[in-house]
XYZ file of C-alpha atoms in Angstrom:
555
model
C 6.170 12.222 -31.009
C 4.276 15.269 -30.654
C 0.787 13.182 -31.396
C 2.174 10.042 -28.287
C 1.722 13.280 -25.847
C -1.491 14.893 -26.827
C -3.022 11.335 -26.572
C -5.668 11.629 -23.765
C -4.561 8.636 -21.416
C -0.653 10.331 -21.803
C -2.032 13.855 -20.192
C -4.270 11.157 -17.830
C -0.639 10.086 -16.721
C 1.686 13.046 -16.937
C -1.038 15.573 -15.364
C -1.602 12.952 -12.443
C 1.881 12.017 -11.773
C 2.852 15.458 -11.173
C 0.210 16.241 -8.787
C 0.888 13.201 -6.352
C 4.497 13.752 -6.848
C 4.519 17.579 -5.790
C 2.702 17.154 -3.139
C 4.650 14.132 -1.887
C 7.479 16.273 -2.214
C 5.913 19.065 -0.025
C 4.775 16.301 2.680
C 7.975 14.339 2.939
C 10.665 17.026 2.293
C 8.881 20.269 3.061
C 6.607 19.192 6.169
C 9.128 16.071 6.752
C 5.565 13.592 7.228
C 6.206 10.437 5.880
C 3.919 7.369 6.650
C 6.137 4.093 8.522
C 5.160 1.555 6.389
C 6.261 3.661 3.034
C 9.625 4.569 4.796
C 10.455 1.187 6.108
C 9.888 -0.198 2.673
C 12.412 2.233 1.088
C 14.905 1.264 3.865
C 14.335 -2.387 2.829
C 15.049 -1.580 -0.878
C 17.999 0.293 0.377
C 19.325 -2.510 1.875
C 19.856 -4.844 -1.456
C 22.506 -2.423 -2.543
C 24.041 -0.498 0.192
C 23.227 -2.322 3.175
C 26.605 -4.117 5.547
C 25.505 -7.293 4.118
C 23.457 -6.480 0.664
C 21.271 -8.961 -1.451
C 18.404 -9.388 -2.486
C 16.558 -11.347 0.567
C 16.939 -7.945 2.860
C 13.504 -7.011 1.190
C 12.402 -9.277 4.061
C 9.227 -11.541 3.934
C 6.827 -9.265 6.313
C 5.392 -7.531 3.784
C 5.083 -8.810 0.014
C 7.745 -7.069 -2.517
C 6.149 -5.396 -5.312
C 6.690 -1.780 -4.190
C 10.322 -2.359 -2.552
C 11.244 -3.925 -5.779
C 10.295 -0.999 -7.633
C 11.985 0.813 -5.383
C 15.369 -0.524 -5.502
C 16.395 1.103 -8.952
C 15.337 3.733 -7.639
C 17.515 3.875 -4.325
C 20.601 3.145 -6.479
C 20.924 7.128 -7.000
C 20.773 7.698 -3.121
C 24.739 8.587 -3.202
C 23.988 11.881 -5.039
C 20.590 11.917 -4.176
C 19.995 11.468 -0.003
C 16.400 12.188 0.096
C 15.863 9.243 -1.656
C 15.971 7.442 1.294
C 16.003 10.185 4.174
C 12.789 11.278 3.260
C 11.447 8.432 1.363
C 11.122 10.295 -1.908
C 11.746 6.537 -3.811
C 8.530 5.740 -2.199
C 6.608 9.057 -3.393
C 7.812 8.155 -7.115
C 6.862 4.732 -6.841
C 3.329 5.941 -5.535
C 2.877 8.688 -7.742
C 3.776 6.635 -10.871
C 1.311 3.897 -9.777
C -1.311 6.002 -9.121
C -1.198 8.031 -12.221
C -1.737 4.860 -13.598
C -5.270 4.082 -11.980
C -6.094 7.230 -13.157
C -5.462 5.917 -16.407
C -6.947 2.823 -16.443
C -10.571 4.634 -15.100
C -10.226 6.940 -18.187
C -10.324 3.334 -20.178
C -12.798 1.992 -18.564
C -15.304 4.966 -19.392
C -13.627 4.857 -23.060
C -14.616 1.504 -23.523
C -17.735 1.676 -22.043
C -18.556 4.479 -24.828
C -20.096 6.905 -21.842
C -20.025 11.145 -23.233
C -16.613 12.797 -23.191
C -17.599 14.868 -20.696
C -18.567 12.285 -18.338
C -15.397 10.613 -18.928
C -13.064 13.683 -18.544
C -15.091 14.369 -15.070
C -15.158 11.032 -13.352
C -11.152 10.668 -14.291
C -10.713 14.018 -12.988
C -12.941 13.586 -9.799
C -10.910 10.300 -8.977
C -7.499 11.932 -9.487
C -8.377 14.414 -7.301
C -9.939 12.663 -4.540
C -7.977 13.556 -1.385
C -7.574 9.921 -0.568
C -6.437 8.965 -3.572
C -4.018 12.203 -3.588
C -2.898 11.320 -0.528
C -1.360 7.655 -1.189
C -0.624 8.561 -4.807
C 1.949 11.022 -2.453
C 2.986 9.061 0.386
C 4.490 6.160 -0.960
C 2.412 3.253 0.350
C 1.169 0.037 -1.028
C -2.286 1.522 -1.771
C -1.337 3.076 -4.655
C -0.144 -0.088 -6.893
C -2.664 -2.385 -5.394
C -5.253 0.316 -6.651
C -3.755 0.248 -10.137
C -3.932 -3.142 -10.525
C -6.978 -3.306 -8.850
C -8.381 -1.348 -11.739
C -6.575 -3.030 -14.418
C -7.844 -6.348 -13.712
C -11.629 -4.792 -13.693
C -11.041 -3.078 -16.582
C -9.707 -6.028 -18.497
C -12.371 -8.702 -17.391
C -15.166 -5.980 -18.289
C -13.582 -5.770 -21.829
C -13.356 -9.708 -21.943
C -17.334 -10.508 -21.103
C -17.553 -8.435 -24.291
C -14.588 -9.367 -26.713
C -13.838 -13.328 -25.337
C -10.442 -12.117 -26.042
C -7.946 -14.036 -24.347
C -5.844 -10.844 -24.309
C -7.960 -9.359 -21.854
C -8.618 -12.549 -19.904
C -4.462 -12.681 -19.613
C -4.131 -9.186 -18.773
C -6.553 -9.102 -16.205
C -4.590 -12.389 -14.619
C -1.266 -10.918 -14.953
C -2.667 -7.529 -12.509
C -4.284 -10.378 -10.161
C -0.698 -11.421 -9.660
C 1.175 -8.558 -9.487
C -1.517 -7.326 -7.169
C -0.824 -10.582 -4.879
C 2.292 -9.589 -4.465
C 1.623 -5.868 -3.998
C -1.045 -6.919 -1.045
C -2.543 -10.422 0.308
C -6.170 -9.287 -0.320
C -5.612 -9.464 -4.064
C -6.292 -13.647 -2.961
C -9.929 -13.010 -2.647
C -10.569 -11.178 -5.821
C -8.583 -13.871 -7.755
C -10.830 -16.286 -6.329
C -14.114 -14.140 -7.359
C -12.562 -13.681 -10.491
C -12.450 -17.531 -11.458
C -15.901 -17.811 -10.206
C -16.757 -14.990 -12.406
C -15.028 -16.505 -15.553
C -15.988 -19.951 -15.007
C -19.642 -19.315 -14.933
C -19.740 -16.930 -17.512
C -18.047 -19.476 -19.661
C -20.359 -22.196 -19.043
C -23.435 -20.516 -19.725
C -21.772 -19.325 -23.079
C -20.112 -22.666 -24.319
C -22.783 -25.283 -26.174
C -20.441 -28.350 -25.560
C -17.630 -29.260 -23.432
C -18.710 -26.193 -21.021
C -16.735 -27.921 -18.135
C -13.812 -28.002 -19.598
C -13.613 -24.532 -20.907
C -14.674 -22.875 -18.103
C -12.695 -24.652 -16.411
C -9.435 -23.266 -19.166
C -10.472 -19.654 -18.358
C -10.466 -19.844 -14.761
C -7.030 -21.348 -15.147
C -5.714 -18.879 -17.524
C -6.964 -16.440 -15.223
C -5.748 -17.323 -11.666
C -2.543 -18.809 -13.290
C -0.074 -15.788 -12.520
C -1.816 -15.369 -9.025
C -1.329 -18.962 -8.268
C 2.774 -18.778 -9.770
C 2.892 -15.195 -7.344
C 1.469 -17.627 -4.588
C 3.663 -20.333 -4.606
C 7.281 -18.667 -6.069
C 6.599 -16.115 -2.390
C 5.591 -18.650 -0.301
C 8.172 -20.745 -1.192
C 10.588 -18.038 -1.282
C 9.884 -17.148 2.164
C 10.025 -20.647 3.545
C 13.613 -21.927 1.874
C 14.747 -18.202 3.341
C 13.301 -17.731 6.722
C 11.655 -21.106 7.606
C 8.081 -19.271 7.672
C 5.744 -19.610 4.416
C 3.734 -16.730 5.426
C 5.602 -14.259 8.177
C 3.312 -11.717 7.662
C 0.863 -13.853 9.348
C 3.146 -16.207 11.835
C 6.187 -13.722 12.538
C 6.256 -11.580 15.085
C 6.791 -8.280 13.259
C 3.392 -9.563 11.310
C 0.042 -7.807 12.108
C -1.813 -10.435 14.491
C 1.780 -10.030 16.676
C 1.398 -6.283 16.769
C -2.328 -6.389 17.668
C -1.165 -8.425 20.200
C 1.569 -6.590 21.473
C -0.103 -2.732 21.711
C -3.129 -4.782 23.604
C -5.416 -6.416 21.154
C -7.992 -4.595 18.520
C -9.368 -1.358 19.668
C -13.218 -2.509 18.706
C -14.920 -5.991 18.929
C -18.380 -7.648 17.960
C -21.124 -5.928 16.051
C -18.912 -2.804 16.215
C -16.476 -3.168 13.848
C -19.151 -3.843 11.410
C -20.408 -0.155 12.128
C -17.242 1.305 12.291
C -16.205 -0.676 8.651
C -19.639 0.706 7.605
C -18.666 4.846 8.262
C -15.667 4.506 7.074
C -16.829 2.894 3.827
C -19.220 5.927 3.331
C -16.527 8.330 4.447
C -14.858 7.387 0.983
C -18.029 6.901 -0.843
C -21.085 8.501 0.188
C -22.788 8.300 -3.158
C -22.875 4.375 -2.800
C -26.229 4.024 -0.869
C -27.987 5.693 -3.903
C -26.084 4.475 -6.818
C -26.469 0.816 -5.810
C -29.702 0.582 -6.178
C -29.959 2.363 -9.286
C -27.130 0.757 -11.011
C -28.528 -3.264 -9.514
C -32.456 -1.951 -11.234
C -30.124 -0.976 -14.787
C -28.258 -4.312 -14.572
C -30.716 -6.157 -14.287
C -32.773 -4.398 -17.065
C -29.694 -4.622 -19.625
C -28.482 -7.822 -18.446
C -25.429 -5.673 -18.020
C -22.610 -8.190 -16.857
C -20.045 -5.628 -16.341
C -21.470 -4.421 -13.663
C -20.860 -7.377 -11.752
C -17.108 -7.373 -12.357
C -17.032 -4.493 -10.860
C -18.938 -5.647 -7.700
C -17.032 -9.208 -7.410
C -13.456 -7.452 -7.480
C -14.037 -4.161 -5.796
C -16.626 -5.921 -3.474
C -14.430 -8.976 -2.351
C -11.766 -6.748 -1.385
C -13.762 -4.565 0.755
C -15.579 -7.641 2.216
C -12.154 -8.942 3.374
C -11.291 -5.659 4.909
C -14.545 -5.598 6.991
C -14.194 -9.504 7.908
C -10.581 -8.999 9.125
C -11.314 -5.868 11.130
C -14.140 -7.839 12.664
C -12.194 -11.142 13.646
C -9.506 -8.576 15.081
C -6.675 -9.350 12.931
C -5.864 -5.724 11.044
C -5.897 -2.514 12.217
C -8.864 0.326 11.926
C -6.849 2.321 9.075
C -9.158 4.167 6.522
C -6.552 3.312 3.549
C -7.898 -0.728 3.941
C -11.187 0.456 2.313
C -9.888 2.825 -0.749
C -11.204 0.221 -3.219
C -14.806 1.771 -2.574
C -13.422 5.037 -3.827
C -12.338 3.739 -7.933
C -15.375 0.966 -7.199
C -17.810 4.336 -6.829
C -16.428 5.929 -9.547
C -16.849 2.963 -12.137
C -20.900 2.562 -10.940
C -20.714 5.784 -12.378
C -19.928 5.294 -15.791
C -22.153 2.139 -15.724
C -24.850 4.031 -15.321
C -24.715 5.362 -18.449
C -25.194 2.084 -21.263
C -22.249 0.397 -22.899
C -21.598 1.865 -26.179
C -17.806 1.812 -26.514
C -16.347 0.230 -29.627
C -13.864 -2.206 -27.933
C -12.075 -3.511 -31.135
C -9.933 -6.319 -29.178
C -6.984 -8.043 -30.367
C -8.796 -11.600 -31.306
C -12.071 -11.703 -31.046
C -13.463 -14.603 -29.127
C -15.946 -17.351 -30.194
C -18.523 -15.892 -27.536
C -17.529 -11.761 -28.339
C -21.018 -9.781 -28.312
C -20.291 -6.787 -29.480
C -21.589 -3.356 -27.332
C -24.442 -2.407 -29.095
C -24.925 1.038 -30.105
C -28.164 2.137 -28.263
C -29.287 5.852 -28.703
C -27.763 8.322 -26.052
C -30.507 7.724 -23.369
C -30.500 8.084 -19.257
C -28.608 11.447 -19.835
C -29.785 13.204 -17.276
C -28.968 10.058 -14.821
C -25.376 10.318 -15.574
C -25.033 14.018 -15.567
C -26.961 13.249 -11.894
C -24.465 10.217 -10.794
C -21.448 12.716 -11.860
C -22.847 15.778 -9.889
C -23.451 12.775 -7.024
C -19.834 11.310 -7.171
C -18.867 14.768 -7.275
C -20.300 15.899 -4.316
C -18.103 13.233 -2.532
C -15.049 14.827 -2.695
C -15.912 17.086 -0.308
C -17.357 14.604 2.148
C -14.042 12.429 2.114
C -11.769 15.851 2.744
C -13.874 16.133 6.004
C -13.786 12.392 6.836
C -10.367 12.682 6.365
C -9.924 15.063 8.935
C -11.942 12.981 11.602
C -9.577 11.355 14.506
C -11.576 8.194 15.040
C -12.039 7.581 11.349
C -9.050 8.574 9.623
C -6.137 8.134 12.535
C -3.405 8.485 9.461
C -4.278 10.925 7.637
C -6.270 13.463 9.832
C -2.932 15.189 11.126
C -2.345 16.669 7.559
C -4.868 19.278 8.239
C -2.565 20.769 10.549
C -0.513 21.830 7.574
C -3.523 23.756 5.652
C -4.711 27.152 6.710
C -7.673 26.376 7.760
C -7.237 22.886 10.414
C -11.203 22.415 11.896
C -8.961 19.965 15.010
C -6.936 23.556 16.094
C -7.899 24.079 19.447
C -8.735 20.636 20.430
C -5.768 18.006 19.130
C -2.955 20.287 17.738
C -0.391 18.710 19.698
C -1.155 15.479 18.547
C -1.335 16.321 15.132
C 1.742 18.078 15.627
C 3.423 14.935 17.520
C 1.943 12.424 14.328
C 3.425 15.498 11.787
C 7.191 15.376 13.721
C 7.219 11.212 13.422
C 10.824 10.216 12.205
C 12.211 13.770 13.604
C 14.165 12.377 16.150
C 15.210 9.518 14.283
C 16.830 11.465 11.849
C 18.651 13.246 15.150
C 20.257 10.016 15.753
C 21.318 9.595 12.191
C 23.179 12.677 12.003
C 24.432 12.257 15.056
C 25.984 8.678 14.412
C 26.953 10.004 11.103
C 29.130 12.616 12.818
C 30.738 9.855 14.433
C 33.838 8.238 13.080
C 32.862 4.664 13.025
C 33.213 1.945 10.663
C 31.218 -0.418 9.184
C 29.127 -3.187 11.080
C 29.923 -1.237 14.092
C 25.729 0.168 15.331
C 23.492 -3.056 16.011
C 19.694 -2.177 16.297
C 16.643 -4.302 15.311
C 14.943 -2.611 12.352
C 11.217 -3.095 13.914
C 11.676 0.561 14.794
C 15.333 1.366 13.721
C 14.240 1.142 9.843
C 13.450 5.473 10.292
C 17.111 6.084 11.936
C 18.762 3.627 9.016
C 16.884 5.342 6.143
C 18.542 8.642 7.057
C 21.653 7.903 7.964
C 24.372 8.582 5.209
C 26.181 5.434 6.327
C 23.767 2.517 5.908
C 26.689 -0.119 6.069
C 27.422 0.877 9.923
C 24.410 -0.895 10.952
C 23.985 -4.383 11.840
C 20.837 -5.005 11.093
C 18.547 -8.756 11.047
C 18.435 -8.964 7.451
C 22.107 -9.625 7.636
C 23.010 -13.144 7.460
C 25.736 -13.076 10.782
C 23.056 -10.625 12.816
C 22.362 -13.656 15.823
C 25.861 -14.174 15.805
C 26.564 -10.560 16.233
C 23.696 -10.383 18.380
C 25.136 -13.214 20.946
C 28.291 -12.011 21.265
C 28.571 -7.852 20.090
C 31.666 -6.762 21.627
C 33.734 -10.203 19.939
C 32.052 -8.850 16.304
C 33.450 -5.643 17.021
C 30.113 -3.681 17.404
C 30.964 -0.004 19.367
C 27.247 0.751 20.364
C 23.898 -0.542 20.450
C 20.403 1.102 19.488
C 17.613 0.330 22.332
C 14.092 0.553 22.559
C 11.677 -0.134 25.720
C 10.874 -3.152 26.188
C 7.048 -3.286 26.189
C 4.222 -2.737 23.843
C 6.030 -3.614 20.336
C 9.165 -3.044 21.806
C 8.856 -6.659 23.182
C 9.461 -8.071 19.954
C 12.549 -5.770 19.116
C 15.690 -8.634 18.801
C 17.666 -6.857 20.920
C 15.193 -7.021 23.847
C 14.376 -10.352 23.325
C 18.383 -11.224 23.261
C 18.845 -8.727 26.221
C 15.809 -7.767 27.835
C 16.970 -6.091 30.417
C 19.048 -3.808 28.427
C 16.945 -0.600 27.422
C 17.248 -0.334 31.722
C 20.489 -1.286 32.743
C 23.065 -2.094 29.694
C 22.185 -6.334 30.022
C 25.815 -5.895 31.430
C 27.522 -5.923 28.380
C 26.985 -2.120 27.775
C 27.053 1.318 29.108
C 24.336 4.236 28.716
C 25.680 6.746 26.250
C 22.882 8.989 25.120
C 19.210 9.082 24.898
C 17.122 10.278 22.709
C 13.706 11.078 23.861
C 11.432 10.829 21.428
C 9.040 14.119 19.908
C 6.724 11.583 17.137
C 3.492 9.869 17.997
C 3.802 6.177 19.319
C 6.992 6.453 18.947
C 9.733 4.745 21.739
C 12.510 7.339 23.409
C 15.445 5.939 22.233
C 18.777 4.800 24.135
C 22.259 4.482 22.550
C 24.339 2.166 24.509
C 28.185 1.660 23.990
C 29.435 -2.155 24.111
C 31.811 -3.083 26.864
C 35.301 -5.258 25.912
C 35.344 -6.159 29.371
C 32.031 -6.749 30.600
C 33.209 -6.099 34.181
C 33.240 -2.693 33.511
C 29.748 -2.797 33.092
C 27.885 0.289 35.846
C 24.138 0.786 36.339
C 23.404 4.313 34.591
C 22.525 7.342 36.287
């Protein structure tokens, strides 16, 4: 037992996993920052088992379910355990457990590229460490399993242009389809992949070469293409729409729409996709060329599995900013950050001794070449190095890194004091008031199915509350019922937004839209709630009429 946890890769794992989970712990529970998309996930998962109406479909179909499904064991200690879900903490575990894992799978890939131990030990630590990669390892996002898998797949197809083992070539397929369903991007490095595999295939192979590349492309895109079809279909039998994220309006190309449209257009988005690229990884306009002059001189495939998978991601990112369909968020690049860190070790030449599982027909073993270049990859370290600092201060830029930079207000030394505080302070406080409502509701004595609010903002004021099953929410199979008709369903108040920017496509506005103003009729103003987060809506809590003619204009 003793020998499992002094095995490098375990203290990889345990020494990572602590990090991101402390400080998710100090962020969420301490500083009370948590990130919407992490906490509306966790209220998702919470909804399967303790929802007013649980299964398993209250994931929803928005966003794809790897990290609420991880999440949902996780949720099912929420009874003794609140912060679970108040705080998001099941999203900090899922993150930190995810991204101990890339950490992991970076140490591999310099272990079976045979760099120097020392190399090794400082790229893995340089990567754990990166404040972007600290940050979502802590915050509970998406980014931090898509970046594992990310790195899994690479590090399995570099081992298979070695071994031929079809171990590798199935591992790297299976993280291609988990990674589908952790993000949509992982589509275009599947595809890049089977281009990858086919033609490497067919230049090995002496006879039938169509056919057998044509078996390892399969055998690689196979899980992606099951992840494909099972969600799509999934989605469609469910909801009626195959791909919500992309025709719903809670979806991304609805929200653009909604707050007014992209912030940048034309050749701009190209220069903002390129800063924000070099915010992660500076060291990339010098260690392309020198790594593309090595390949080339070694006939060093490897180094273009790295490229296709990192690379297609990242060329997504920058094509969907640029046709105005995503948003200008500095997390959509953090591929560039494990992709910088892997030109690294490629620097140095392969030397690792793979030993796979089966050996493949085509396996070409790494040869063992003396320990030459040294000095280049003690000088890409010290360059890689030299990043970290770079992306701390990118991070703290408001144009470039509109998530993240309001964390410096929480460090003794914030370079935005004196010109943005309040904002920062505003983005810090996002949730606060939410969690005002929750305790107030909670207070109340109400019972079950008796709060109706649309979860496009109300996820935050769910999460908290103590009393999930009080809320009627749209992943509940009656909601338009209950929607048309509130007071016959026995629903005491309703939760309103305004009803413009987003708020527009809040259910209850489009039901009611004059409600947030005047009570649609069928309620009265009880409370507001203005609200103290950033681009955040001031809530109103309306109480349902019996008698409609009761209804009164509020004051």
């Amino acid at each position: 037992m003793l020998r499992v946890f002094a095995r490098p890769a375990v203290v990889v794992y345990a020494a990572s996993a602590l990090l991101y989970l402390v400080v998710g712990y100090l962020l969420a529970v301490h500083a009370e920052f948590m990130l919407g998309d992490a906490l509306s996930r966790v209220q998702s998962a919470q909804g399967v088992l303790f929802g007013r109406d649980p299964h398993l479909a209250s994931i929803g179909f928005i966003f794809t379910p790897m990290t609420a499904l991880v999440e949902i064991p996780l949720t099912a200690f929420n009874p003794w355990f609140p912060d679970l879900t108040r705080y998001a903490m099941a999203g900090v575990i899922m993150s930190s457990a995810f991204m101990a894992g890339a950490a992991v799978q970076i140490w591999g890939i310099g272990l079976d590229r045979g760099v120097p131990r020392w190399q090794r030990v400082a790229i893995t630590v340089l990567f754990a460490v990166n404040p972007m990669i600290v940050f979502y390892g802590a915050t509970g996002m998406s980014e931090a399993p898509f970046v594992f898998l990310m790195c899994w797949c690479v590090r399995r197809l570099i081992r298979w242009t070695s071994t031929d083992d079809v171990h590798d070539l199935i591992g790297a397929g299976i993280a291609l389809g988990l990674a589908y369903l952790t993000r949509y991007d992982a589509g275009f490095p599947t595809l890049a992949g089977a281009a990858f595999v086919a033609v490497v295939t067919w230049r090995r192979a002496e006879r039938n070469r169509w056919q057998t590349a044509f078996l390892d492309a399969v055998i690689l895109v196979a899980p992606a293409a099951l992840a494909f079809f099972a969600w799509a279909g999934t989605s469609w039998l469910l909801t009626g729409q195959a791909f919500a994220q992309f025709t719903s309006q809670y979806g991304n190309s609805a929200i653009l729409d909604q707050v007014g449209g992209p912030a940048e257009s034309g050749t701009r988005t190209f220069a903002y996709s390129a800063a924000e690229l070099l915010v992660l990884a500076p060291a990339l306009p010098v260690l392309v060329p020198v790594i593309v002059v090595l390949a080339v001189r070694r006939r060093d495939v490897e180094v273009l599995v790295t490229t296709l998978i990192f690379g297609s991601v990242l060329a997504f990112q920058v094509y969907s900013y640029a046709a105005g369909s995503t948003f200008p968020f500095l997390r959509f690049y953090i591929c560039v950050i494990p992709l910088m860190y892997v030109y690294a070790f490629q620097v140095f030449p392969a030397r690792g001794d793979l030993r796979p599982r089966r050996p493949g027909v085509f396996a070409v073993p790494h040869a063992m070449p003396p320990p030459r270049l040294r000095g280049v990859a003690v000088a890409a370290t010290v360059l890689v190095a030299l990043c970290v600092p770079i992306t701390a201060v990118g991070m703290e830029s408001r144009s470039l890194s509109v998530q993240q930079y309001a964390v410096g207000a929480l460090l003794p030394f914030d370079p935005q004091e004196g010109t943005d505080m309040d904002q920062q302070l505003r983005i810090l406080a996002s949730f606060g008031t939410e969690r005002e409502m929750a305790d107030h509701l909670d207070a109340m004595d109400l019972p079950d199915g008796s709060i109706l609010v649309d979860s496009l903002y109300g996820f935050a004021v769910v999460a908290a509350s103590k009393y999930p099953e009080r809320f009627v929410l749209p992943s509940d199979r009656d909601f338009v019922s209950i929607l048309s008709d509130p007071a016959a369903s026995d629903v005491k108040y309703i939760l309103t937004v305004p009803n413009s920017g987003r708020g527009t496509a809040d259910a209850v506005n489009r039901r009611y839209p004059s409600i947030y103003s005047n009570g649609a009729q069928i309620s009265m103003l009880e409370l507001e709630f203005p609200n103290d987060g950033a681009d955040q809506p001031d809530w109103r809590i309306y109480r349902v009429l019996t008698n409609p003619n009761d209804a009164t204009e509020p004051e």
